[in-house]
Coordinates of C-alpha atoms in Angstrom, one line a residue:
Chain A
M12 CA 201.2 46.6 139.5
A13 CA 200.6 45.8 143.1
K14 CA 202.1 48.6 145.3
K15 CA 203.4 47.3 148.6
K16 CA 203.2 49.9 151.3
I17 CA 206.7 50.1 152.8
S18 CA 207.8 52.8 155.2
R19 CA 211.2 54.3 155.4
R20 CA 211.3 53.1 159.0
N21 CA 210.9 49.6 157.6
F22 CA 213.8 50.2 155.3
L23 CA 215.9 51.2 158.3
A24 CA 214.6 48.4 160.5
T25 CA 215.2 45.7 158.0
G26 CA 218.8 46.9 157.6
P27 CA 220.1 45.5 154.4
A28 CA 218.9 48.4 152.1
V29 CA 220.6 51.1 154.0
A30 CA 223.4 49.0 155.3
A31 CA 224.1 48.0 151.7
G32 CA 224.0 51.6 150.7
S33 CA 226.5 52.8 153.2
A34 CA 228.8 49.8 152.9
I35 CA 228.9 50.1 149.2
S36 CA 229.3 53.9 149.1
A37 CA 232.3 53.4 151.4
R38 CA 233.8 51.3 148.6
G39 CA 232.8 53.9 146.0
L40 CA 230.5 51.5 144.1
T41 CA 227.2 53.2 144.8
Q42 CA 225.3 52.2 141.7
E43 CA 224.9 48.7 143.1
S44 CA 223.4 50.0 146.3
E45 CA 219.7 49.8 147.0
A46 CA 219.1 53.4 148.0
V47 CA 221.0 56.3 149.4
H48 CA 218.9 58.9 151.1
G49 CA 219.1 61.1 154.1
T50 CA 217.7 60.1 157.5
P51 CA 216.6 63.1 159.5
P52 CA 218.3 63.6 162.8
S53 CA 216.7 61.8 165.8
G54 CA 214.5 64.2 167.7
I55 CA 213.2 65.9 164.5
S56 CA 209.7 64.8 165.3
L57 CA 209.9 66.7 168.7
R58 CA 211.3 69.7 167.0
V59 CA 208.4 69.8 164.6
Q60 CA 205.9 69.4 167.4
S61 CA 207.6 72.2 169.3
L62 CA 207.5 74.6 166.3
I63 CA 203.9 73.8 165.5
S64 CA 203.0 74.3 169.2
V65 CA 204.6 77.8 169.2
L66 CA 202.9 78.7 165.9
T67 CA 199.5 77.5 167.2
K68 CA 199.7 79.3 170.5
K69 CA 200.7 82.5 168.8
G70 CA 197.7 82.3 166.5
L71 CA 199.8 81.9 163.3
L72 CA 198.6 78.4 162.6
D73 CA 195.1 76.9 163.1
P74 CA 195.3 73.2 163.9
K75 CA 191.9 72.7 162.3
A76 CA 193.4 74.1 159.1
V77 CA 196.3 71.7 159.4
D78 CA 193.8 68.8 159.6
A79 CA 191.7 70.1 156.7
L80 CA 194.7 70.5 154.4
I81 CA 196.0 67.0 155.3
E82 CA 192.6 65.7 154.4
Y83 CA 192.6 67.7 151.2
Y84 CA 196.0 66.3 150.1
E85 CA 195.1 62.7 151.1
T86 CA 191.6 62.4 149.9
K87 CA 190.6 65.1 147.5
I88 CA 193.5 65.2 145.1
G89 CA 195.1 62.2 143.6
P90 CA 195.9 60.4 140.3
H91 CA 192.2 59.8 139.7
T92 CA 192.1 63.4 138.4
G93 CA 194.9 62.9 135.9
A94 CA 193.4 59.5 134.9
Q95 CA 190.2 61.3 133.9
V96 CA 192.2 63.6 131.6
V97 CA 194.1 60.6 130.0
A98 CA 190.9 58.6 129.4
R99 CA 189.3 61.6 127.7
A100 CA 192.4 62.0 125.5
W101 CA 192.2 58.3 124.5
V102 CA 188.6 58.5 123.4
D103 CA 188.5 62.0 121.9
P104 CA 191.4 62.7 119.4
A105 CA 190.3 66.4 119.1
F106 CA 190.5 66.8 122.9
K107 CA 193.9 65.2 122.8
T108 CA 195.1 67.6 120.1
R109 CA 193.9 70.6 122.2
L110 CA 195.4 69.1 125.3
L111 CA 198.8 68.8 123.7
E112 CA 198.6 72.3 122.5
N113 CA 197.4 73.9 125.7
A114 CA 196.7 71.6 128.6
S115 CA 195.9 74.2 131.3
S116 CA 192.9 75.6 129.3
T117 CA 191.8 72.2 127.9
I118 CA 191.4 70.4 131.2
T119 CA 188.8 73.0 132.1
E120 CA 186.5 71.2 129.6
L121 CA 186.4 68.4 132.2
G122 CA 185.4 70.8 134.9
L123 CA 188.9 70.9 136.3
T124 CA 189.0 74.6 136.9
G125 CA 192.6 74.9 137.9
I126 CA 195.7 73.0 138.8
G127 CA 195.9 74.0 142.4
N128 CA 197.9 76.8 143.7
S129 CA 201.1 75.5 142.2
R130 CA 201.2 78.8 140.2
A131 CA 202.2 76.7 137.3
D132 CA 201.0 75.9 133.8
L133 CA 200.2 72.4 132.9
V134 CA 201.8 70.7 129.8
A135 CA 200.7 67.3 128.5
V136 CA 203.1 65.1 126.5
A137 CA 202.0 62.0 124.7
N138 CA 203.7 58.6 124.5
S139 CA 203.7 56.8 121.2
A140 CA 205.2 53.6 119.8
Q141 CA 208.4 55.6 119.2
V142 CA 208.5 57.9 122.2
Q143 CA 208.5 57.3 125.9
N144 CA 208.2 60.5 127.9
M145 CA 209.4 60.7 131.5
V146 CA 209.1 63.5 134.1
V147 CA 211.6 64.6 136.7
C148 CA 212.6 67.7 138.7
T149 CA 216.3 67.7 139.2
L150 CA 216.4 70.9 141.3
C151 CA 213.7 70.1 143.8
S152 CA 210.6 67.9 143.4
C153 CA 208.2 69.9 141.1
Y154 CA 205.2 67.6 140.3
P155 CA 201.8 68.1 138.8
W156 CA 200.2 67.5 142.2
A157 CA 196.8 68.9 141.4
L158 CA 196.4 66.2 138.8
L159 CA 198.4 63.4 140.5
G160 CA 198.2 64.1 144.2
L161 CA 201.4 64.5 146.3
P162 CA 204.5 62.9 144.8
P163 CA 205.6 59.4 145.8
S164 CA 208.8 59.2 147.9
W165 CA 210.9 57.8 145.0
Y166 CA 210.1 60.9 143.0
K167 CA 211.7 63.1 145.7
D168 CA 214.6 60.8 146.3
F169 CA 218.1 61.7 145.2
A170 CA 218.5 58.6 143.1
F171 CA 215.6 59.5 140.8
R172 CA 216.4 63.2 140.7
S173 CA 220.1 62.7 139.8
R174 CA 219.8 59.7 137.4
A175 CA 216.6 60.3 135.4
V176 CA 218.4 62.8 133.1
I177 CA 221.7 61.0 132.6
E178 CA 220.6 57.3 132.5
P179 CA 216.8 57.3 132.0
R180 CA 216.8 53.9 130.4
A181 CA 218.5 52.3 133.5
V182 CA 216.0 54.1 135.7
L183 CA 213.1 52.8 133.6
E184 CA 214.5 49.3 133.9
E185 CA 214.4 49.6 137.7
F186 CA 210.7 50.4 137.3
G187 CA 210.4 47.2 135.3
M188 CA 210.0 48.8 131.9
T189 CA 211.7 47.3 128.9
L190 CA 211.8 49.5 125.8
E191 CA 211.8 48.4 122.2
E192 CA 215.0 49.1 120.3
D193 CA 213.7 52.0 118.3
V194 CA 212.0 53.9 121.1
E195 CA 213.3 57.4 122.0
V196 CA 213.2 58.5 125.7
H197 CA 212.2 62.1 126.2
V198 CA 213.0 63.4 129.7
W199 CA 211.2 66.5 130.9
D200 CA 213.1 68.3 133.6
S201 CA 210.6 70.6 135.4
T202 CA 213.0 73.6 135.7
A203 CA 210.4 76.4 135.6
D204 CA 206.6 76.9 136.3
L205 CA 205.4 74.2 133.9
R206 CA 204.2 70.9 135.2
Y207 CA 204.2 67.8 133.1
L208 CA 201.6 65.1 132.6
V209 CA 202.5 62.1 130.5
I210 CA 199.6 60.6 128.4
P211 CA 200.5 56.9 128.3
E212 CA 199.5 54.8 125.3
R213 CA 196.1 53.2 125.5
P214 CA 196.5 49.6 126.4
E215 CA 195.5 46.8 124.0
G216 CA 192.3 45.0 124.7
T217 CA 190.4 48.1 125.8
E218 CA 188.4 48.7 122.7
G219 CA 184.8 49.5 123.5
M220 CA 185.4 50.4 127.1
T221 CA 183.7 53.5 128.6
E222 CA 185.7 56.5 129.5
E223 CA 185.1 55.7 133.2
E224 CA 186.4 52.1 132.8
L225 CA 189.4 53.4 130.9
A226 CA 190.2 55.9 133.6
A227 CA 190.3 53.1 136.2
L228 CA 193.2 51.5 134.2
V229 CA 195.4 54.6 134.3
T230 CA 198.1 54.5 137.0
R231 CA 200.0 57.3 138.6
D232 CA 203.3 55.9 137.5
S233 CA 202.2 55.7 133.9
M234 CA 201.4 59.5 134.0
V235 CA 204.9 60.2 135.3
G236 CA 206.2 58.1 132.5
V237 CA 207.9 55.3 134.4
E238 CA 205.3 52.6 133.7
K239 CA 203.8 51.2 130.6
L240 CA 200.2 50.1 130.9
Q241 CA 199.8 46.4 130.2
P242 CA 197.3 45.0 127.7
Y243 CA 194.0 44.5 129.4
R244 CA 192.8 41.0 130.0
P245 CA 189.4 40.4 131.5
E246 CA 189.5 38.6 134.8
G247 CA 189.6 34.9 134.5
E248 CA 191.5 34.9 131.2
V249 CA 195.2 34.1 131.2
Chain B
M3 CA 224.0 79.0 143.5
N4 CA 226.0 75.9 142.8
G5 CA 224.2 74.0 145.4
I6 CA 223.7 70.3 146.3
H7 CA 220.1 70.6 145.3
D8 CA 221.2 70.8 141.7
M9 CA 221.4 67.0 141.3
G10 CA 220.9 66.3 137.6
G11 CA 223.5 63.9 136.3
M12 CA 225.2 63.1 139.7
D13 CA 226.3 59.6 140.4
G14 CA 226.3 57.7 143.7
F15 CA 222.7 57.8 145.0
G16 CA 222.0 54.2 144.3
K17 CA 218.9 52.6 142.8
V18 CA 215.4 54.0 142.5
Q19 CA 212.9 52.5 145.0
P20 CA 209.7 52.2 143.0
Q21 CA 208.0 50.4 145.9
D22 CA 208.6 53.4 148.2
S23 CA 205.5 54.9 146.7
E24 CA 203.8 56.6 149.6
S25 CA 204.1 60.4 150.0
F26 CA 204.6 60.3 153.8
H27 CA 206.1 57.8 156.2
E28 CA 205.5 59.4 159.5
D29 CA 202.9 61.8 161.0
W30 CA 205.4 64.6 161.7
E31 CA 206.2 64.7 158.0
K32 CA 202.5 65.5 157.2
Q33 CA 202.4 68.1 160.0
I34 CA 205.4 70.0 158.9
Y35 CA 204.7 69.8 155.2
V36 CA 201.2 71.2 155.7
A37 CA 202.3 73.8 158.3
N38 CA 205.0 75.0 155.9
R39 CA 202.2 75.6 153.3
L40 CA 199.8 77.2 155.6
V41 CA 202.1 79.7 157.3
S42 CA 202.7 82.5 154.8
T43 CA 205.5 84.9 155.3
Q44 CA 205.3 86.2 151.8
S45 CA 204.2 89.8 152.7
L46 CA 206.9 89.8 155.3
N47 CA 209.7 89.4 152.8
A48 CA 211.3 86.5 154.6
G49 CA 212.8 85.2 151.3
R50 CA 213.4 81.6 150.4
S51 CA 215.7 79.2 152.2
A52 CA 215.3 75.7 150.8
N53 CA 218.3 76.0 148.5
S54 CA 220.6 77.5 151.1
L55 CA 220.6 74.6 153.5
N56 CA 224.2 73.5 153.8
P57 CA 225.0 70.4 151.6
V58 CA 225.6 68.0 154.4
D59 CA 222.2 68.8 156.1
Y60 CA 220.5 69.0 152.8
L61 CA 221.4 65.3 152.2
G62 CA 221.0 64.2 155.7
W63 CA 217.7 65.8 156.7
G64 CA 215.6 64.4 153.9
Y65 CA 212.7 66.0 152.1
F66 CA 210.5 66.8 155.1
G67 CA 213.5 67.8 157.2
R68 CA 214.0 70.5 154.6
S69 CA 210.3 71.6 155.1
L70 CA 211.2 72.1 158.8
H71 CA 214.3 74.1 157.9
S72 CA 212.3 76.2 155.5
L73 CA 209.5 77.0 157.9
E74 CA 211.8 77.7 160.9
G75 CA 213.9 79.9 158.8
R76 CA 211.0 81.9 157.4
V77 CA 209.2 82.5 160.7
L78 CA 212.5 83.6 162.4
R79 CA 213.6 85.9 159.6
S80 CA 210.2 87.5 159.3
G81 CA 210.2 88.1 163.1
L82 CA 206.9 86.1 163.6
V83 CA 208.8 83.9 166.1
T84 CA 212.0 84.4 168.1
E85 CA 214.8 82.0 168.8
E86 CA 213.9 82.2 172.4
E87 CA 210.3 81.1 171.8
L88 CA 211.5 78.1 169.8
K89 CA 213.9 77.1 172.5
N90 CA 211.2 77.4 175.2
P91 CA 207.7 76.8 173.7
E92 CA 206.2 76.5 177.2
G93 CA 207.5 80.0 178.1
R94 CA 206.1 83.4 177.4
L95 CA 205.1 83.9 173.8
A96 CA 204.8 87.4 172.3
R97 CA 201.6 88.3 170.5
V98 CA 201.6 88.9 166.8
D99 CA 199.4 91.7 165.5
D100 CA 198.0 91.9 162.0
Y101 CA 198.5 88.3 161.1
Q102 CA 195.5 86.3 159.9
A103 CA 196.1 82.5 160.0
V104 CA 194.4 80.5 157.3
R105 CA 191.1 79.1 158.7
A106 CA 190.0 75.5 158.1
E107 CA 187.0 76.6 156.1
E108 CA 189.3 78.5 153.7
V109 CA 191.7 75.7 153.0
E110 CA 190.1 73.9 150.1
A111 CA 189.2 77.1 148.1
R112 CA 192.6 78.5 148.7
F113 CA 194.5 75.4 147.6
R114 CA 192.3 74.7 144.7
T115 CA 192.1 78.2 143.2
R116 CA 194.6 78.8 140.4
R117 CA 196.9 81.7 140.8
G118 CA 199.0 81.4 137.8
S119 CA 202.3 83.3 138.1
R120 CA 202.4 83.8 134.3
I121 CA 202.5 87.5 133.6
Q122 CA 200.0 89.1 131.2
V123 CA 202.3 91.7 129.7
E124 CA 203.5 92.0 126.2
V125 CA 207.3 91.4 126.0
P126 CA 208.7 90.7 122.6
P127 CA 210.4 87.3 122.5
K128 CA 214.1 87.2 121.7
F129 CA 214.0 83.7 120.3
Q130 CA 211.8 81.8 117.9
V131 CA 210.8 78.2 117.7
G132 CA 213.6 76.3 115.9
D133 CA 216.4 78.7 117.0
R134 CA 219.7 77.1 118.1
V135 CA 220.6 78.4 121.6
M136 CA 223.3 78.0 124.1
V137 CA 222.8 78.1 127.9
K138 CA 225.1 80.8 129.1
N139 CA 227.9 79.5 131.3
E140 CA 227.1 81.7 134.3
H141 CA 227.3 80.6 137.9
P142 CA 225.2 83.1 140.0
R143 CA 225.5 82.9 143.7
G144 CA 221.8 83.5 144.3
R145 CA 218.8 81.3 143.4
T146 CA 218.6 80.2 139.8
R147 CA 216.6 77.7 137.8
R148 CA 219.4 77.0 135.4
P149 CA 220.8 73.6 136.3
R150 CA 224.5 73.1 136.0
Y151 CA 224.2 70.3 133.5
F152 CA 222.8 72.6 130.8
R153 CA 225.4 75.4 131.2
G154 CA 227.5 75.8 128.1
R155 CA 225.3 73.3 126.2
Q156 CA 223.4 73.9 123.0
G157 CA 219.9 73.0 122.3
Q158 CA 216.9 74.0 120.1
V159 CA 213.9 76.1 121.1
Q160 CA 210.8 73.9 120.8
R161 CA 208.1 76.1 122.3
D162 CA 207.6 79.6 123.7
R163 CA 206.1 79.1 127.1
G164 CA 205.0 82.7 127.5
V165 CA 206.0 85.5 129.8
W166 CA 206.9 84.8 133.5
P167 CA 208.7 86.5 136.4
F168 CA 212.4 85.8 136.3
P169 CA 213.2 83.6 139.4
D170 CA 216.8 84.9 139.7
T171 CA 215.8 88.5 140.3
V172 CA 212.7 87.7 142.2
A173 CA 214.7 85.8 144.8
L174 CA 217.1 88.8 145.3
G175 CA 214.2 91.2 145.7
L176 CA 215.1 92.9 142.4
G177 CA 211.7 92.6 140.8
D178 CA 209.9 90.4 138.3
K179 CA 212.0 91.3 135.2
P180 CA 209.2 89.7 133.1
Q181 CA 210.6 87.6 130.2
H182 CA 209.8 84.6 128.0
C183 CA 210.5 81.1 129.1
Y184 CA 211.2 78.5 126.4
S185 CA 211.1 74.8 126.1
V186 CA 214.5 73.8 124.9
K187 CA 215.5 70.4 123.6
F188 CA 219.0 69.0 124.2
T189 CA 220.3 65.7 122.9
A190 CA 221.7 63.3 125.5
I191 CA 225.0 63.3 123.6
E192 CA 225.3 67.1 123.9
L193 CA 224.7 66.8 127.6
W194 CA 226.5 63.7 128.5
G195 CA 229.0 62.9 125.8
S196 CA 229.6 59.2 125.2
R197 CA 227.5 58.3 128.2
G198 CA 224.4 59.7 126.5
D199 CA 222.2 57.5 124.4
P200 CA 221.9 58.8 120.8
R201 CA 218.2 58.0 120.9
D202 CA 217.4 60.2 123.9
V203 CA 216.7 63.9 124.6
V204 CA 216.2 66.1 127.6
Y205 CA 213.8 69.1 127.6
A206 CA 214.1 72.0 130.0
D207 CA 212.1 75.2 130.4
L208 CA 214.7 78.0 130.4
F209 CA 214.3 81.7 130.9
E210 CA 215.4 84.1 128.2
D211 CA 218.2 85.6 130.3
Y212 CA 219.8 82.1 130.6
L213 CA 220.1 81.8 126.8
E214 CA 222.1 83.2 123.9
V215 CA 221.8 82.6 120.2
V216 CA 224.2 80.2 118.6
S217 CA 225.4 81.8 115.4

């Protein structure tokens, strides 16, 4: 699925999304609205700069460390790590069994020595023809970031956090997922120090692919459980 | 506390925006997010603040506005920074002794190393896999990881997640109170009545003190 980069500023600038949100919420029909989320007070950017400047001058924060950590979050961690785990689970059933039993220790077999400083254990849950798993954190935005990188904005938004547990099927539809009649939805609310990774079903048409080729097919959203991987069609075929 | 952050099952926030898939939209968001992680006040007992932002600001400030609130609150409460200094960053700034800022060279090792908070002590579990349990209908004023939508609801223990510090007492400075945490399965019907889909279930990881056996 092509992901269009869209900034919240653009949402605001283009108007309709937020305008629709407020207009509709005034009428009390919010489910029809595009999105309802907070907009930080104007001047917040200055307030952040001012706090960071004080912390820096007082020696409490090293600007080089800030850059290094931003770089770490933006380039070193990301869904490619989770994808590696999923691909191995697809090709090695014994690995998958161990992974579902104890994910934190099993991922060390791939040289993944920890799941960051999230102080949490990792849990893997597998989709099947009958079960679609989906991950949320209703209380904050807990996310298996060492395997998937930092969470997308939609994961942190109020709409996802509030609705994933009460109307998961409607939410999945908004992600473009249609479920077969007999499929159960299992929602995992990350209420404690456990972080969830969904193992999506291996797409059709991938027989004979290498682990590396398979990993390249695994998307972030499929590992949060809001996207089903489409059957693989070699380029040029329709 | 019965705070606005406890959002499971609320209506009114509109549709999900799958295309809003970036983590950050603006540079200040990155800066404050990272600064909030780098400046530690843990040893200074500054406590947590994210859940105590008033509901109107919680909704209005957005995710990274809450990072700002958290960091400001922590450095002020711990005494690392004064109100005066924040108001006048160009003015005189008091020195802080005995504080070692995280250095750039340390960042990666620090943020990659696993420091599991699971506790390696033997505590006998009160519940077994398969037990029917009810989430106690308690409404503590302090921090808790027992969302409102589970309170008074019955589920079944699926897994024992091992022994962990109990967030409710940790937040109050009352110690770890090590105890088992369990993966508990609830049917959507139990949680949401006729609005639940009979095919669906919700799992939560719940600490032992939140649960009681259903006889």
